[in-house]
Coordinates of C-alpha atoms and ligand atoms in Angstrom, one line a residue:
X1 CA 0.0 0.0 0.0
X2 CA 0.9 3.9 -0.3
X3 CA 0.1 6.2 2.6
X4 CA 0.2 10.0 1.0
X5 CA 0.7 12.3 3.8
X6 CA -0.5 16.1 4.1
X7 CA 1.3 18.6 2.2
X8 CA 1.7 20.1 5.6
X9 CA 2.6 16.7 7.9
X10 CA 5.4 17.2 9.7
X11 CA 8.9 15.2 9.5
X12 CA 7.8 14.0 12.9
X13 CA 4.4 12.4 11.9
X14 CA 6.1 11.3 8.7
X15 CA 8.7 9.6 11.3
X16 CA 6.1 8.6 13.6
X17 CA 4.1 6.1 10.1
X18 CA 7.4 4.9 9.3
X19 CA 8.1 3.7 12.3
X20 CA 4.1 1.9 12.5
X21 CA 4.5 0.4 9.5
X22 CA 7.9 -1.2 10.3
X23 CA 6.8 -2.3 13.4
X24 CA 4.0 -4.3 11.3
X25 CA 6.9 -5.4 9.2
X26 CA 6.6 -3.5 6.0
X27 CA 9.8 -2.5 4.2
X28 CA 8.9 1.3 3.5
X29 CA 10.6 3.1 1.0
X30 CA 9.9 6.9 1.6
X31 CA 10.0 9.1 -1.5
X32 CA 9.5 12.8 -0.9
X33 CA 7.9 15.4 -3.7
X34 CA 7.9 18.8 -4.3
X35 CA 4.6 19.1 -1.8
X36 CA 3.9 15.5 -0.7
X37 CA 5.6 12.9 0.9
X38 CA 4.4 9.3 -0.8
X39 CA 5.7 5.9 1.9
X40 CA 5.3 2.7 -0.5
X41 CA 5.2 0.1 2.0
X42 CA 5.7 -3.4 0.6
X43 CA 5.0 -6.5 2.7
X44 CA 1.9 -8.9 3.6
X45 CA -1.4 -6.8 4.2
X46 CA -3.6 -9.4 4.3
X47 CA -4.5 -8.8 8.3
X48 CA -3.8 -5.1 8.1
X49 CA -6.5 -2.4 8.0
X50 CA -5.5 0.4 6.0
X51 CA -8.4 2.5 7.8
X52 CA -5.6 2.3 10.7
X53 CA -3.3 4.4 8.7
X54 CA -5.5 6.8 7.4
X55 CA -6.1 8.1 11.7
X56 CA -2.7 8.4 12.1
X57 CA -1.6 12.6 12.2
X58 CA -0.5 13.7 9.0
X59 CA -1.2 11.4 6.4
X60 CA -3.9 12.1 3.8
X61 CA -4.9 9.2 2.2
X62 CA -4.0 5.2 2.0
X63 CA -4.0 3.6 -1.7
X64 CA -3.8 -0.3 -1.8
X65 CA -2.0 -1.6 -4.9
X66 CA -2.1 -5.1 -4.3
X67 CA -5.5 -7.7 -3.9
X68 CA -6.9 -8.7 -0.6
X69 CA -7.5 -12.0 -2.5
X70 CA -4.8 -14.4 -3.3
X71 CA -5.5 -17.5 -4.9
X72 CA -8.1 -16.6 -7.2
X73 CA -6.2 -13.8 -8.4
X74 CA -4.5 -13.5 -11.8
X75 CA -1.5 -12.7 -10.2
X76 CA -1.4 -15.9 -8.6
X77 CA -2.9 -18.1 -11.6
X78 CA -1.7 -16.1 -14.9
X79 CA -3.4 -19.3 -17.1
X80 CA -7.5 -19.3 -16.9
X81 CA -8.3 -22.2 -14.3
X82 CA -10.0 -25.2 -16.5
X83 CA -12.7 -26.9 -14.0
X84 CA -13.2 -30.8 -14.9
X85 CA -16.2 -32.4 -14.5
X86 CA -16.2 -35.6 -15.9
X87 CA -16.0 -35.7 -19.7
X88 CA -16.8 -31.6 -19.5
X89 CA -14.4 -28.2 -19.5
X90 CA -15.3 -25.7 -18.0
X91 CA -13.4 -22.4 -18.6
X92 CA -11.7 -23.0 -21.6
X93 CA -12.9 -23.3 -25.5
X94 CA -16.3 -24.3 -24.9
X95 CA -19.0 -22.0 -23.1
X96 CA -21.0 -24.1 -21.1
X97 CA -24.7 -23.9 -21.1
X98 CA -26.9 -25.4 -17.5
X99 CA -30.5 -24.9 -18.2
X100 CA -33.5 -26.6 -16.5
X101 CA -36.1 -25.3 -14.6
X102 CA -35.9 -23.0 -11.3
X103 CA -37.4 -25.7 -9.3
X104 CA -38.0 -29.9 -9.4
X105 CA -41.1 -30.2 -9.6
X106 CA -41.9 -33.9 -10.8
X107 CA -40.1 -36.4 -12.3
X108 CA -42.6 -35.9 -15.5
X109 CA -41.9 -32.3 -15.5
X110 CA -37.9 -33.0 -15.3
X111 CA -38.1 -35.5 -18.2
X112 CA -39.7 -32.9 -20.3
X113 CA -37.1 -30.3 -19.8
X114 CA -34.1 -32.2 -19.5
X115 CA -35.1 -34.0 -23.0
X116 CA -35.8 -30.5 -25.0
X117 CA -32.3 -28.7 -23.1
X118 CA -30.0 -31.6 -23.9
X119 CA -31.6 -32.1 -27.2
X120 CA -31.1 -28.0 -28.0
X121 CA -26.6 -28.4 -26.7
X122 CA -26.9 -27.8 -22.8
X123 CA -24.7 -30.0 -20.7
X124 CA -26.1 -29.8 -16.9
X125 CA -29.4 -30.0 -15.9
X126 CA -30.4 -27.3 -13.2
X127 CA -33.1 -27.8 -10.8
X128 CA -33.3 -26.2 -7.1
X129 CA -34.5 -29.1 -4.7
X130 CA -33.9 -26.5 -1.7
X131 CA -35.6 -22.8 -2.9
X132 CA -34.1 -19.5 -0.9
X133 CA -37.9 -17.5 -1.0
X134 CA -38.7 -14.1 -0.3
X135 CA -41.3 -15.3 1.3
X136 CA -42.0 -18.2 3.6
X137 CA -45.2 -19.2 1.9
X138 CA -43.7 -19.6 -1.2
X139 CA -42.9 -23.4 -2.8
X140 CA -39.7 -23.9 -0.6
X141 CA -38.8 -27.4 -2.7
X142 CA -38.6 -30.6 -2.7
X143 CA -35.8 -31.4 -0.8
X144 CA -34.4 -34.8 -1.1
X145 CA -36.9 -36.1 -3.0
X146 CA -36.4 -33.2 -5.8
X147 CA -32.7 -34.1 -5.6
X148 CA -33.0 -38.1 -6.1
X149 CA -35.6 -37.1 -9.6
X150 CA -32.7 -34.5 -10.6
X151 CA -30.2 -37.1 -10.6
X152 CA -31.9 -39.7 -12.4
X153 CA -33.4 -37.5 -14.8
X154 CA -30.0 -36.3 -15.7
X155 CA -28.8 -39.8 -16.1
X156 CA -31.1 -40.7 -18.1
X157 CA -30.2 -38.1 -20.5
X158 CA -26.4 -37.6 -20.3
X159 CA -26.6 -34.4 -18.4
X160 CA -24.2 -33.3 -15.2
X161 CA -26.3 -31.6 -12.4
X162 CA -26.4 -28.5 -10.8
X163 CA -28.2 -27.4 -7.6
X164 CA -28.2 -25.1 -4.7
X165 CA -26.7 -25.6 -1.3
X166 CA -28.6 -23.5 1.7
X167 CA -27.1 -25.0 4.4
X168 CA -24.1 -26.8 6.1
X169 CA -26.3 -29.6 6.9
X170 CA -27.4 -30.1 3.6
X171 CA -23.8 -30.4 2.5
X172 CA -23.3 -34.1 2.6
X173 CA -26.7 -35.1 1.4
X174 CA -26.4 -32.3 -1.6
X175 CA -22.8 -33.7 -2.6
X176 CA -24.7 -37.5 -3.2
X177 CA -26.7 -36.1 -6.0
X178 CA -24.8 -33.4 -7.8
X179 CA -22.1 -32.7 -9.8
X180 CA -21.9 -28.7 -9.2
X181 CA -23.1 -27.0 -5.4
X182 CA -24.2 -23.8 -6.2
X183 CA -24.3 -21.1 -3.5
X184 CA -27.3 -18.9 -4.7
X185 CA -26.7 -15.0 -4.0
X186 CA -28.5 -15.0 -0.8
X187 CA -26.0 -17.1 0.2
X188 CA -22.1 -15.3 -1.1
X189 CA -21.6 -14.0 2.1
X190 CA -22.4 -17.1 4.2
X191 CA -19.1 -17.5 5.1
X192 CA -19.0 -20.6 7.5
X193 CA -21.4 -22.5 4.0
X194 CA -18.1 -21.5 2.1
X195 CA -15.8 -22.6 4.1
X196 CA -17.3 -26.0 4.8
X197 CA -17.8 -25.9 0.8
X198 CA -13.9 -25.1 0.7
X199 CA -13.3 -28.6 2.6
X200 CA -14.9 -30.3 0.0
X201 CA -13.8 -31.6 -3.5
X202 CA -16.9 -30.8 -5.5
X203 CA -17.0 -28.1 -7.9
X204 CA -18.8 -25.1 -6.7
X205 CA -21.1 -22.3 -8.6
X206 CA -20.8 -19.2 -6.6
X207 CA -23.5 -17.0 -7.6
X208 CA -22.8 -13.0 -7.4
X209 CA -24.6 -11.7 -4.4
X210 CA -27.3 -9.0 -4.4
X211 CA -25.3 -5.8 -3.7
X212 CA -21.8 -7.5 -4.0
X213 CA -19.3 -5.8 -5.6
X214 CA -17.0 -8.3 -7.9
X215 CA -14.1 -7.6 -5.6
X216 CA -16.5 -9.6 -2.4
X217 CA -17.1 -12.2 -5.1
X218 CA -13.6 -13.1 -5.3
X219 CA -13.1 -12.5 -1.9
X220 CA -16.3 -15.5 -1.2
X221 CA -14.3 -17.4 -3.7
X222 CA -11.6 -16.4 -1.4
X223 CA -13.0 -18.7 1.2
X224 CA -13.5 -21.5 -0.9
X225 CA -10.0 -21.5 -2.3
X226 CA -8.1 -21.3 1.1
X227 CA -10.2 -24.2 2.1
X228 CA -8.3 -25.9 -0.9
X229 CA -11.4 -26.2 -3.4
X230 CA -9.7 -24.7 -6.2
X231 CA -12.6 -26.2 -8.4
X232 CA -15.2 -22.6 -8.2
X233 CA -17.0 -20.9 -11.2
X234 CA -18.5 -17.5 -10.5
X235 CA -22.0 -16.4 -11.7
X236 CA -22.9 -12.7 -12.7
X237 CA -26.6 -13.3 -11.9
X238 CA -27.7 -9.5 -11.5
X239 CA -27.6 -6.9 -8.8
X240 CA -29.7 -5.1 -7.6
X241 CA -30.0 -1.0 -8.9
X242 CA -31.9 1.5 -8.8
X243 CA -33.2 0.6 -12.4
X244 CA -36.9 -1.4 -11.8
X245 CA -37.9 -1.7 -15.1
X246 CA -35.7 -5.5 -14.5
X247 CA -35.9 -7.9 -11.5
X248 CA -32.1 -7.0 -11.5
X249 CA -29.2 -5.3 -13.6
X250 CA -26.9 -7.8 -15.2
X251 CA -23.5 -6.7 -14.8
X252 CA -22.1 -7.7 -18.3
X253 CA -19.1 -5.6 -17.6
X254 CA -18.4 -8.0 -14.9
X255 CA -17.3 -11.0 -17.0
X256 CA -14.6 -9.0 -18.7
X257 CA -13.7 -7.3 -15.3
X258 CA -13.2 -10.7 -13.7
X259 CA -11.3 -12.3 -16.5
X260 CA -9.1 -9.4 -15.6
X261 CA -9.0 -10.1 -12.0
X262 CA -9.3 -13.3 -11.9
X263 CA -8.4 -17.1 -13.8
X264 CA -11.8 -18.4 -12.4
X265 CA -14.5 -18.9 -15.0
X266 CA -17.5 -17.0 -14.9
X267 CA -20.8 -17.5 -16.1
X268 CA -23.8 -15.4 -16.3
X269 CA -27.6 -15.5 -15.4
X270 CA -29.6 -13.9 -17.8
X271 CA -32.6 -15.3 -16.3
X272 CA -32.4 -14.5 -12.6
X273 CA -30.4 -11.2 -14.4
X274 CA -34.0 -10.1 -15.7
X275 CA -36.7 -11.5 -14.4
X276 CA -38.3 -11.3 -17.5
X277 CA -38.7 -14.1 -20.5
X278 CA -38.7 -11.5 -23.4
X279 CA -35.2 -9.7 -22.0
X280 CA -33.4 -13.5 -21.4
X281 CA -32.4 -14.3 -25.0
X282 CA -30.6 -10.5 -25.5
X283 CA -29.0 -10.4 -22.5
X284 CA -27.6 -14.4 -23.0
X285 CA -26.4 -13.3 -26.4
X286 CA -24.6 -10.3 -24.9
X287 CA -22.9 -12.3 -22.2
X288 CA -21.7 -14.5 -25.0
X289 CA -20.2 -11.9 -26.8
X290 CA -18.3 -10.2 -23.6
X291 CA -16.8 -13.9 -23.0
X292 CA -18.7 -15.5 -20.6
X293 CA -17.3 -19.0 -19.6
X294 CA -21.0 -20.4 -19.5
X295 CA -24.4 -19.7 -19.2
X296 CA -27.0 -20.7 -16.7
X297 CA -31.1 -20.7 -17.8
X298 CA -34.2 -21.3 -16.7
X299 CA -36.4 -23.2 -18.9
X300 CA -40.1 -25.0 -18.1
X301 CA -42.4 -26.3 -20.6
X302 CA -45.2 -24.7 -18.9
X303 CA -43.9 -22.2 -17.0
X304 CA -47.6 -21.1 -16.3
X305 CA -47.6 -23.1 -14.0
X306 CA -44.5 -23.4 -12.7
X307 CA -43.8 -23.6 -8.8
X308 CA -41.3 -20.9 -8.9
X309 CA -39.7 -18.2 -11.5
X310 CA -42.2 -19.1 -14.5
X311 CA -41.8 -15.7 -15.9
X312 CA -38.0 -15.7 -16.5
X313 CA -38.2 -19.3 -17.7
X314 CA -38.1 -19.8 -21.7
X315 CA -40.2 -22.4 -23.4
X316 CA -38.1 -24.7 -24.3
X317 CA -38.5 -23.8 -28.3
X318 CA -37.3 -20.3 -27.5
X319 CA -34.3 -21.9 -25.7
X320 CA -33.2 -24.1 -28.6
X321 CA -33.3 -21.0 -31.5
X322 CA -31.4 -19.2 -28.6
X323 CA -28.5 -21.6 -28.3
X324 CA -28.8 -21.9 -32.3
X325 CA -27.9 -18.0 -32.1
X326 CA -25.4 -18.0 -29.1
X327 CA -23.5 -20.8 -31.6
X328 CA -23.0 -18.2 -33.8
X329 CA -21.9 -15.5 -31.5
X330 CA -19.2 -18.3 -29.8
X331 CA -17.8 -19.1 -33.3
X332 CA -17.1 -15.6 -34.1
X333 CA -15.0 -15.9 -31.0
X334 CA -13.2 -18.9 -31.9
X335 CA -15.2 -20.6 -29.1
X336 CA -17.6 -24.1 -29.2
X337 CA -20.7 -24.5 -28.1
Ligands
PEP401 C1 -31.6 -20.0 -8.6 O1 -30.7 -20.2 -9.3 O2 -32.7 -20.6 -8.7 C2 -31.5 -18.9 -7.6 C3 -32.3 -18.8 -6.6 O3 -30.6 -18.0 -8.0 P1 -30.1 -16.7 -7.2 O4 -29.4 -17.2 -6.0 O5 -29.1 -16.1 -8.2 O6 -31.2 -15.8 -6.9
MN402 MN1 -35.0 -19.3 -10.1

């Protein structure tokens, strides 16, 4: 980090930060302007709060040049991390699509879906057996049962799976059954879910949280990452703005921010982005085209009546000329789909 000190700080205060930061083991090296004296202080700032600088008499600001997060930096991983899940890559050529619907319903309903997704190029099946609702009298899933018709379903038809965690105690059962955990948004900050996630070996979708900014979704993957699960994909699902006219505002410019940032893959939610059917297919395309890693859908076949999030979910015709279109957009960017 940099401390900048007043114009007017005296050579004693100046004395009195050097001396603070080498007492916390920072090499400083002092350099000293026309009107400002600058102390670059180089050394490990993981457990250091620059806010405890900034009080000190004299200095005027505190600039951090390196990353609170580590291992899921760029810095730390210059190649883009390739998650393996059986046969399947994620983060490299290919952008990989998980649709299904937002909740298990029935094993009829799953059949349905998972036929028409595979059959249009997805590779996982999605499915929540375990729903985070606004409210408590919504459909709150099937639990276990919802997770035993997921896994068959997708076995049936060649598909991975792909389901939301809410809870520690659901770890175990939930790592039986699928082949990605995802932490839904409600859920980025839990940190003692991510770090029991971070014990285990199972590739993990951690969803962008309401009002997180991308630098708390690397520092969630953070967790997961010093637990030793190196295996995470991160998922730009929306925030929330002050624009209503969606459910949320997908962040596009977060996919190309993170590839920056970070050699994770991400992946974005145009469904959960929206909220909308009509605004899915536009925003899907556009996530494409700004290099997102994969995609992840809804889709029901009569999302009329679905239990949850039937008016983001695409019939499954309107998912199949949609992935016919995101081809398109991948090959223009030497990418499969
Ligand atoms: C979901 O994927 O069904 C879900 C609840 O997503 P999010 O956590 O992004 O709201
Ligand atoms: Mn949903």
């Amino acid at each position: 980090m940099v401390v900048v000190m007043d114009e007017a700080a005296t050579e004693d205060q100046i004395q009195n930060v050097i001396a603070k930061l080498v007492e916390m083991n920072f090499n400083v090296h002092r350099s000293t302007g026309v009107n400002q004296t600058l102390l670059g202080a180089i050394g490990d700032r993981r457990n250091i709060d620059p806010r405890n600088f900034e009080l000190l008499d004299g200095v005027h600001e505190v600039l951090r040049v390196t990353t609170p997060y580590k291992l899921a930096s760029r810095a730390f991983h210059p190649e883009n991390s390739l998650i393996k899940i059986r046969d399947l890559t994620l983060g490299g050529d290919e952008v990989v699509v998980m649709a299904g619907p937002c909740s298990v319903e029935t094993e009829t309903q799953m059949e349905i879906i998972a036929a028409a997704v595979k059959k249009a190029g997805a590779k996982i099946l999605r499915g929540g057996a375990f729903k985070p609702r606004t409210s408590p009298y919504s459909f709150q899933g099937l639990g276990e049962p919802g997770l035993k018709i997921l896994q068959t379903v997708a076995a049936r038809e060649g598909l991975l799976t792909v389901s939301e965690v809410m809870e520690v105690a659901q770890l175990p059962m939930l790592a039986e059954y699928v082949d990605i955990l995802q932490v839904g948004a409600r859920n980025m900050q839990n940190f003692n879910l991510l770090r029991e996630l971070g014990k285990t070996r199972k590739p993990v979708l951690l969803k962008r949280g309401l009002a997180a900014t991308i630098e708390e979704l690397l520092m969630a993957a953070e967790y997961l990452m010093a637990g030793g699960n190196y295996q995470v994909i991160l998922c730009e699902r929306g925030i929330r703005t002050f624009e209503n006219a969606t459910r949320n505002t997908l962040d596009i410019s977060a996919i190309p921010v993170v590839h920056k940032l970070s050699h994770l893959p991400i992946i974005a939610d145009p469904s959960h982005g929206t909220g909308r059917r009509d605004k899915v297919a536009p925003m899907a395309r556009a996530a494409v085209a700004a290099g997102a890693d994969g995609l992840m859908i809804e889709v029901h076949h009569d999302p009329d009546h679905a239990l949850s999030d039937g008016a983001q979910s695409l019939f499954p015709k309107q998912f199949a000329a949609l992935m016919e279109e995101l081809r398109m957009i991948a090959q223009v960017l030497g990418r499969k789909l």
